[in-house]
Amino acid sequence: DVKVTQSSRYLVKRTGEKVFLECVQDMDHENMFWYRQDPGLGLRLIYFSYDVKMKEKGDIPEGYSVSREKKERFSLILESASTNQTSMYLCASRGGGKETQYFGPGTRLLVL
Amino acid sequence: DQQVKQNSPSLSVQEGRISILNCDYTNSMFDYFLWYKKYPAEGPTFLISISSIKDKNEDGRFTVFLNKSAKHLSLHIVPSQPGDSAVYFCAANPGAGSYQLTFGKGTKLSVIP
């Protein structure tokens, strides 16, 4: 079974703080993704990485950056958190030539 | 422009009956489709998928139908169970080496005991 883990389930931060969300997958998948989920908006892609040290912007990259130094780990960084970044953040991985993405449990971030 | 649409935000079904969740898409390049199920405060779980070369795929109580000419797919759950109550997301991939999935906004299914 594919396992995708995220560093925190719940996080509370202050406006202006730098926030790190970490994601680790154990299936040697090449591709990793960060989404945010908001009510009525579905899942929106923030960034993805198709290989180590490679990254591509998704649909809503503004205010975010990412880092992928190792194949199994993909980090999402909020350089200066704002209240409109309060959301559920979901990490996913994909590999082995298959289309299916496998998701982690999510991090619910509240920015005050 | 929303390329994958789930026009019903919610659906209520009696336990034991059939649940039908619908999804429409506009991009004719999409050639692989997936359904995910999501419980509150959890990540989406992959449920079932279908390639554009097929029109039906079955897995236990779950069947996905694809009508390419209508750009429409549906997920049938028979019989529906209370544990099926969740948000269901339809997703599509254009293939040709694309990494991305495009998701619909989801349909919240409530199965009433």
PDB file of C-alpha atoms in Angstrom:
ATOM      1  CA  ASP A   1       0.000   0.000   0.000  1.00  0.00           C
ATOM      2  CA  VAL A   2       1.136   3.507  -0.819  1.00  0.00           C
ATOM      3  CA  LYS A   3       1.719   5.606   2.240  1.00  0.00           C
ATOM      4  CA  VAL A   4       1.798   9.384   2.137  1.00  0.00           C
ATOM      5  CA  THR A   5       2.308  11.153   5.434  1.00  0.00           C
ATOM      6  CA  GLN A   6       2.086  14.809   6.329  1.00  0.00           C
ATOM      7  CA  SER A   7       3.964  16.374   9.203  1.00  0.00           C
ATOM      8  CA  SER A   8       0.974  17.867  11.002  1.00  0.00           C
ATOM      9  CA  ARG A   9      -2.763  17.247  11.024  1.00  0.00           C
ATOM     10  CA  TYR A  10      -3.620  20.625  12.528  1.00  0.00           C
ATOM     11  CA  LEU A  11      -1.614  23.829  12.630  1.00  0.00           C
ATOM     12  CA  VAL A  12      -2.342  27.308  13.964  1.00  0.00           C
ATOM     13  CA  LYS A  13      -0.107  30.183  12.845  1.00  0.00           C
ATOM     14  CA  ARG A  14      -0.066  33.949  13.049  1.00  0.00           C
ATOM     15  CA  THR A  15      -0.249  36.302  10.086  1.00  0.00           C
ATOM     16  CA  GLY A  16       3.226  36.963   8.729  1.00  0.00           C
ATOM     17  CA  GLU A  17       4.785  33.758  10.054  1.00  0.00           C
ATOM     18  CA  LYS A  18       6.752  31.459   7.796  1.00  0.00           C
ATOM     19  CA  VAL A  19       5.071  28.067   7.618  1.00  0.00           C
ATOM     20  CA  PHE A  20       6.530  24.743   6.530  1.00  0.00           C
ATOM     21  CA  LEU A  21       4.342  21.804   5.586  1.00  0.00           C
ATOM     22  CA  GLU A  22       6.131  18.534   4.971  1.00  0.00           C
ATOM     23  CA  CYS A  23       5.071  15.496   3.011  1.00  0.00           C
ATOM     24  CA  VAL A  24       6.777  12.117   2.782  1.00  0.00           C
ATOM     25  CA  GLN A  25       5.913   9.158   0.551  1.00  0.00           C
ATOM     26  CA  ASP A  26       7.325   5.674   0.809  1.00  0.00           C
ATOM     27  CA  MET A  27       6.676   4.295  -2.690  1.00  0.00           C
ATOM     28  CA  ASP A  28       9.596   5.812  -4.590  1.00  0.00           C
ATOM     29  CA  HIS A  29       7.137   7.866  -6.645  1.00  0.00           C
ATOM     30  CA  GLU A  30       8.602  10.361  -9.079  1.00  0.00           C
ATOM     31  CA  ASN A  31       5.809  12.926  -8.911  1.00  0.00           C
ATOM     32  CA  MET A  32       4.500  14.793  -5.890  1.00  0.00           C
ATOM     33  CA  PHE A  33       1.791  17.427  -5.570  1.00  0.00           C
ATOM     34  CA  TRP A  34       0.434  20.023  -3.175  1.00  0.00           C
ATOM     35  CA  TYR A  35      -3.243  20.968  -3.253  1.00  0.00           C
ATOM     36  CA  ARG A  36      -5.503  23.052  -1.114  1.00  0.00           C
ATOM     37  CA  GLN A  37      -9.130  22.198  -0.558  1.00  0.00           C
ATOM     38  CA  ASP A  38     -11.697  24.848   0.261  1.00  0.00           C
ATOM     39  CA  PRO A  39     -15.477  24.439   0.595  1.00  0.00           C
ATOM     40  CA  GLY A  40     -17.207  24.819  -2.755  1.00  0.00           C
ATOM     41  CA  LEU A  41     -13.910  25.090  -4.639  1.00  0.00           C
ATOM     42  CA  GLY A  42     -12.772  21.481  -4.739  1.00  0.00           C
ATOM     43  CA  LEU A  43      -9.075  20.627  -4.942  1.00  0.00           C
ATOM     44  CA  ARG A  44      -6.812  23.238  -6.455  1.00  0.00           C
ATOM     45  CA  LEU A  45      -3.227  22.489  -7.425  1.00  0.00           C
ATOM     46  CA  ILE A  46      -0.621  24.774  -5.862  1.00  0.00           C
ATOM     47  CA  TYR A  47       2.664  23.225  -7.056  1.00  0.00           C
ATOM     48  CA  PHE A  48       3.922  19.902  -8.248  1.00  0.00           C
ATOM     49  CA  SER A  49       7.285  18.252  -8.669  1.00  0.00           C
ATOM     50  CA  TYR A  50       7.970  15.699 -11.383  1.00  0.00           C
ATOM     51  CA  ASP A  51      11.400  14.802 -10.043  1.00  0.00           C
ATOM     52  CA  VAL A  52      13.955  15.722  -7.394  1.00  0.00           C
ATOM     53  CA  LYS A  53      14.776  19.444  -7.448  1.00  0.00           C
ATOM     54  CA  MET A  54      12.215  19.969 -10.227  1.00  0.00           C
ATOM     55  CA  LYS A  55       9.049  21.957  -9.656  1.00  0.00           C
ATOM     56  CA  GLU A  56       6.201  23.410 -11.651  1.00  0.00           C
ATOM     57  CA  LYS A  57       3.543  25.949 -10.725  1.00  0.00           C
ATOM     58  CA  GLY A  58       0.002  24.741 -10.506  1.00  0.00           C
ATOM     59  CA  ASP A  59      -3.143  26.814 -10.715  1.00  0.00           C
ATOM     60  CA  ILE A  60      -2.696  28.898  -7.555  1.00  0.00           C
ATOM     61  CA  PRO A  61       1.042  29.245  -6.717  1.00  0.00           C
ATOM     62  CA  GLU A  62       0.935  32.819  -5.426  1.00  0.00           C
ATOM     63  CA  GLY A  63       2.122  33.116  -1.842  1.00  0.00           C
ATOM     64  CA  TYR A  64       3.652  29.639  -1.832  1.00  0.00           C
ATOM     65  CA  SER A  65       6.973  28.025  -2.655  1.00  0.00           C
ATOM     66  CA  VAL A  66       8.130  24.400  -2.595  1.00  0.00           C
ATOM     67  CA  SER A  67      11.244  22.372  -2.075  1.00  0.00           C
ATOM     68  CA  ARG A  68      12.131  18.845  -3.166  1.00  0.00           C
ATOM     69  CA  GLU A  69      15.661  17.923  -2.172  1.00  0.00           C
ATOM     70  CA  LYS A  70      14.978  14.195  -1.809  1.00  0.00           C
ATOM     71  CA  LYS A  71      12.710  11.965  -3.829  1.00  0.00           C
ATOM     72  CA  GLU A  72      10.517  10.964  -0.914  1.00  0.00           C
ATOM     73  CA  ARG A  73       9.995  14.430   0.557  1.00  0.00           C
ATOM     74  CA  PHE A  74       8.124  17.476  -0.779  1.00  0.00           C
ATOM     75  CA  SER A  75       7.763  20.622   1.305  1.00  0.00           C
ATOM     76  CA  LEU A  76       5.299  23.460   0.911  1.00  0.00           C
ATOM     77  CA  ILE A  77       6.378  26.838   2.271  1.00  0.00           C
ATOM     78  CA  LEU A  78       4.191  29.795   3.062  1.00  0.00           C
ATOM     79  CA  GLU A  79       6.700  32.636   3.109  1.00  0.00           C
ATOM     80  CA  SER A  80       4.448  35.017   5.035  1.00  0.00           C
ATOM     81  CA  ALA A  81       1.184  33.436   6.065  1.00  0.00           C
ATOM     82  CA  SER A  82      -2.018  35.352   5.487  1.00  0.00           C
ATOM     83  CA  THR A  83      -5.566  34.689   6.677  1.00  0.00           C
ATOM     84  CA  ASN A  84      -6.688  33.750   3.159  1.00  0.00           C
ATOM     85  CA  GLN A  85      -4.296  30.811   3.329  1.00  0.00           C
ATOM     86  CA  THR A  86      -6.418  29.195   6.012  1.00  0.00           C
ATOM     87  CA  SER A  87      -7.323  25.925   4.349  1.00  0.00           C
ATOM     88  CA  MET A  88      -6.920  22.172   4.193  1.00  0.00           C
ATOM     89  CA  TYR A  89      -3.607  21.294   2.521  1.00  0.00           C
ATOM     90  CA  LEU A  90      -3.278  17.953   0.794  1.00  0.00           C
ATOM     91  CA  CYS A  91      -0.146  16.278  -0.489  1.00  0.00           C
ATOM     92  CA  ALA A  92      -0.234  13.534  -3.134  1.00  0.00           C
ATOM     93  CA  SER A  93       2.221  11.320  -4.957  1.00  0.00           C
ATOM     94  CA  ARG A  94       2.137   9.437  -8.240  1.00  0.00           C
ATOM     95  CA  GLY A  95       4.489   7.060  -9.937  1.00  0.00           C
ATOM     96  CA  GLY A  96       5.116   3.751 -11.615  1.00  0.00           C
ATOM     97  CA  GLY A  97       3.647   4.980 -14.882  1.00  0.00           C
ATOM     98  CA  LYS A  98       0.164   5.098 -13.393  1.00  0.00           C
ATOM     99  CA  GLU A  99      -2.251   8.012 -13.427  1.00  0.00           C
ATOM    100  CA  THR A 100      -3.557   7.547  -9.892  1.00  0.00           C
ATOM    101  CA  GLN A 101      -2.466  10.043  -7.278  1.00  0.00           C
ATOM    102  CA  TYR A 102      -2.363   8.919  -3.666  1.00  0.00           C
ATOM    103  CA  PHE A 103      -3.125  11.429  -0.974  1.00  0.00           C
ATOM    104  CA  GLY A 104      -1.912  12.048   2.524  1.00  0.00           C
ATOM    105  CA  PRO A 105      -4.302  12.718   5.424  1.00  0.00           C
ATOM    106  CA  GLY A 106      -4.134  16.496   5.018  1.00  0.00           C
ATOM    107  CA  THR A 107      -3.065  19.413   7.209  1.00  0.00           C
ATOM    108  CA  ARG A 108      -5.735  21.799   8.396  1.00  0.00           C
ATOM    109  CA  LEU A 109      -4.035  25.190   8.692  1.00  0.00           C
ATOM    110  CA  LEU A 110      -5.580  28.108  10.505  1.00  0.00           C
ATOM    111  CA  VAL A 111      -3.908  31.501  10.092  1.00  0.00           C
ATOM    112  CA  LEU A 112      -4.955  34.055  12.686  1.00  0.00           C
TER     113      LEU A 112
ATOM    114  CA  ASP B   1     -13.073  27.965 -16.946  1.00  0.00           C
ATOM    115  CA  GLN B   2     -14.074  24.797 -15.173  1.00  0.00           C
ATOM    116  CA  GLN B   3     -13.039  21.796 -17.248  1.00  0.00           C
ATOM    117  CA  VAL B   4     -14.501  19.180 -14.909  1.00  0.00           C
ATOM    118  CA  LYS B   5     -17.950  19.863 -13.509  1.00  0.00           C
ATOM    119  CA  GLN B   6     -19.944  18.140 -10.833  1.00  0.00           C
ATOM    120  CA  ASN B   7     -23.213  20.002 -11.017  1.00  0.00           C
ATOM    121  CA  SER B   8     -24.832  18.480  -7.943  1.00  0.00           C
ATOM    122  CA  PRO B   9     -23.226  19.760  -4.740  1.00  0.00           C
ATOM    123  CA  SER B  10     -25.160  17.208  -2.711  1.00  0.00           C
ATOM    124  CA  LEU B  11     -27.188  14.027  -3.026  1.00  0.00           C
ATOM    125  CA  SER B  12     -29.262  12.069  -0.508  1.00  0.00           C
ATOM    126  CA  VAL B  13     -30.065   8.405  -1.024  1.00  0.00           C
ATOM    127  CA  GLN B  14     -31.787   5.765   1.056  1.00  0.00           C
ATOM    128  CA  GLU B  15     -29.656   2.889   2.300  1.00  0.00           C
ATOM    129  CA  GLY B  16     -29.825  -0.067  -0.072  1.00  0.00           C
ATOM    130  CA  ARG B  17     -30.741   2.038  -3.102  1.00  0.00           C
ATOM    131  CA  ILE B  18     -28.534   3.105  -5.986  1.00  0.00           C
ATOM    132  CA  SER B  19     -26.448   6.290  -5.764  1.00  0.00           C
ATOM    133  CA  ILE B  20     -25.582   7.945  -9.058  1.00  0.00           C
ATOM    134  CA  LEU B  21     -22.985  10.696  -9.068  1.00  0.00           C
ATOM    135  CA  ASN B  22     -22.428  12.616 -12.274  1.00  0.00           C
ATOM    136  CA  CYS B  23     -19.504  14.427 -13.816  1.00  0.00           C
ATOM    137  CA  ASP B  24     -19.189  16.391 -17.057  1.00  0.00           C
ATOM    138  CA  TYR B  25     -16.028  17.573 -18.749  1.00  0.00           C
ATOM    139  CA  THR B  26     -15.242  19.985 -21.528  1.00  0.00           C
ATOM    140  CA  ASN B  27     -11.679  19.108 -22.541  1.00  0.00           C
ATOM    141  CA  SER B  28     -11.748  16.459 -25.271  1.00  0.00           C
ATOM    142  CA  MET B  29      -8.071  15.722 -24.562  1.00  0.00           C
ATOM    143  CA  PHE B  30      -8.941  14.061 -21.254  1.00  0.00           C
ATOM    144  CA  ASP B  31      -8.412  10.350 -21.612  1.00  0.00           C
ATOM    145  CA  TYR B  32      -8.286   8.983 -18.081  1.00  0.00           C
ATOM    146  CA  PHE B  33     -10.816   9.555 -15.347  1.00  0.00           C
ATOM    147  CA  LEU B  34     -10.807   8.832 -11.638  1.00  0.00           C
ATOM    148  CA  TRP B  35     -13.184   8.996  -8.715  1.00  0.00           C
ATOM    149  CA  TYR B  36     -12.018   9.795  -5.214  1.00  0.00           C
ATOM    150  CA  LYS B  37     -13.910   9.595  -1.950  1.00  0.00           C
ATOM    151  CA  LYS B  38     -13.194  11.962   0.897  1.00  0.00           C
ATOM    152  CA  TYR B  39     -14.290  11.869   4.515  1.00  0.00           C
ATOM    153  CA  PRO B  40     -14.089  15.059   6.612  1.00  0.00           C
ATOM    154  CA  ALA B  41     -10.609  15.823   7.972  1.00  0.00           C
ATOM    155  CA  GLU B  42      -9.042  13.058   5.851  1.00  0.00           C
ATOM    156  CA  GLY B  43      -7.275  12.961   2.510  1.00  0.00           C
ATOM    157  CA  PRO B  44      -9.092  11.742  -0.623  1.00  0.00           C
ATOM    158  CA  THR B  45      -8.999   8.007  -1.215  1.00  0.00           C
ATOM    159  CA  PHE B  46      -8.818   6.599  -4.719  1.00  0.00           C
ATOM    160  CA  LEU B  47     -11.967   4.664  -5.566  1.00  0.00           C
ATOM    161  CA  ILE B  48     -12.102   3.654  -9.210  1.00  0.00           C
ATOM    162  CA  SER B  49     -10.849   4.797 -12.593  1.00  0.00           C
ATOM    163  CA  ILE B  50     -11.588   4.377 -16.275  1.00  0.00           C
ATOM    164  CA  SER B  51      -9.601   4.840 -19.432  1.00  0.00           C
ATOM    165  CA  SER B  52     -11.187   6.482 -22.456  1.00  0.00           C
ATOM    166  CA  ILE B  53     -10.869   3.256 -24.426  1.00  0.00           C
ATOM    167  CA  LYS B  54     -13.516   1.717 -22.174  1.00  0.00           C
ATOM    168  CA  ASP B  55     -17.084   2.698 -21.422  1.00  0.00           C
ATOM    169  CA  LYS B  56     -17.508   0.836 -18.161  1.00  0.00           C
ATOM    170  CA  ASN B  57     -15.404  -0.316 -15.244  1.00  0.00           C
ATOM    171  CA  GLU B  58     -16.643  -2.251 -12.252  1.00  0.00           C
ATOM    172  CA  ASP B  59     -15.204  -2.859  -8.818  1.00  0.00           C
ATOM    173  CA  GLY B  60     -17.528  -4.487  -6.343  1.00  0.00           C
ATOM    174  CA  ARG B  61     -20.381  -2.122  -5.539  1.00  0.00           C
ATOM    175  CA  PHE B  62     -18.840   0.660  -7.619  1.00  0.00           C
ATOM    176  CA  THR B  63     -19.229   1.065 -11.376  1.00  0.00           C
ATOM    177  CA  VAL B  64     -18.045   3.964 -13.485  1.00  0.00           C
ATOM    178  CA  PHE B  65     -19.596   4.654 -16.880  1.00  0.00           C
ATOM    179  CA  LEU B  66     -18.008   6.854 -19.510  1.00  0.00           C
ATOM    180  CA  ASN B  67     -19.871   8.424 -22.444  1.00  0.00           C
ATOM    181  CA  LYS B  68     -17.183  10.081 -24.524  1.00  0.00           C
ATOM    182  CA  SER B  69     -19.508  11.582 -27.094  1.00  0.00           C
ATOM    183  CA  ALA B  70     -21.445  13.340 -24.324  1.00  0.00           C
ATOM    184  CA  LYS B  71     -18.272  14.066 -22.323  1.00  0.00           C
ATOM    185  CA  HIS B  72     -20.000  12.602 -19.310  1.00  0.00           C
ATOM    186  CA  LEU B  73     -19.138  10.057 -16.685  1.00  0.00           C
ATOM    187  CA  SER B  74     -21.053   8.686 -13.766  1.00  0.00           C
ATOM    188  CA  LEU B  75     -20.334   6.664 -10.660  1.00  0.00           C
ATOM    189  CA  HIS B  76     -22.939   4.131  -9.555  1.00  0.00           C
ATOM    190  CA  ILE B  77     -22.917   2.719  -6.048  1.00  0.00           C
ATOM    191  CA  VAL B  78     -25.151  -0.294  -5.525  1.00  0.00           C
ATOM    192  CA  PRO B  79     -26.329  -0.915  -2.876  1.00  0.00           C
ATOM    193  CA  SER B  80     -25.592   2.302  -1.034  1.00  0.00           C
ATOM    194  CA  GLN B  81     -24.452   1.997   2.572  1.00  0.00           C
ATOM    195  CA  PRO B  82     -24.245   4.603   5.350  1.00  0.00           C
ATOM    196  CA  GLY B  83     -20.446   4.307   5.272  1.00  0.00           C
ATOM    197  CA  ASP B  84     -20.555   5.612   1.697  1.00  0.00           C
ATOM    198  CA  SER B  85     -21.547   9.035   3.042  1.00  0.00           C
ATOM    199  CA  ALA B  86     -18.668  11.267   1.951  1.00  0.00           C
ATOM    200  CA  VAL B  87     -17.678  13.848  -0.650  1.00  0.00           C
ATOM    201  CA  TYR B  88     -16.924  12.324  -4.058  1.00  0.00           C
ATOM    202  CA  PHE B  89     -14.552  14.014  -6.462  1.00  0.00           C
ATOM    203  CA  CYS B  90     -14.315  13.326 -10.155  1.00  0.00           C
ATOM    204  CA  ALA B  91     -10.870  13.909 -11.720  1.00  0.00           C
ATOM    205  CA  ALA B  92      -9.464  13.802 -15.248  1.00  0.00           C
ATOM    206  CA  ASN B  93      -6.049  13.518 -16.865  1.00  0.00           C
ATOM    207  CA  PRO B  94      -5.217  14.425 -20.457  1.00  0.00           C
ATOM    208  CA  GLY B  95      -2.604  11.718 -20.753  1.00  0.00           C
ATOM    209  CA  ALA B  96       0.311  12.269 -23.131  1.00  0.00           C
ATOM    210  CA  GLY B  97       2.693  12.458 -20.208  1.00  0.00           C
ATOM    211  CA  SER B  98       0.708  15.037 -18.293  1.00  0.00           C
ATOM    212  CA  TYR B  99       1.279  14.915 -14.541  1.00  0.00           C
ATOM    213  CA  GLN B 100      -1.793  16.815 -13.509  1.00  0.00           C
ATOM    214  CA  LEU B 101      -5.292  15.841 -12.546  1.00  0.00           C
ATOM    215  CA  THR B 102      -8.119  18.311 -12.946  1.00  0.00           C
ATOM    216  CA  PHE B 103     -10.711  17.901 -10.195  1.00  0.00           C
ATOM    217  CA  GLY B 104     -14.386  18.717 -10.014  1.00  0.00           C
ATOM    218  CA  LYS B 105     -15.725  20.562  -6.984  1.00  0.00           C
ATOM    219  CA  GLY B 106     -17.202  17.444  -5.452  1.00  0.00           C
ATOM    220  CA  THR B 107     -20.601  16.022  -4.578  1.00  0.00           C
ATOM    221  CA  LYS B 108     -21.542  15.323  -0.980  1.00  0.00           C
ATOM    222  CA  LEU B 109     -23.359  12.011  -0.745  1.00  0.00           C
ATOM    223  CA  SER B 110     -25.522  11.273   2.275  1.00  0.00           C
ATOM    224  CA  VAL B 111     -26.829   7.729   2.633  1.00  0.00           C
ATOM    225  CA  ILE B 112     -29.775   7.667   5.007  1.00  0.00           C
ATOM    226  CA  PRO B 113     -30.217   4.514   7.127  1.00  0.00           C
TER     227      PRO B 113
END
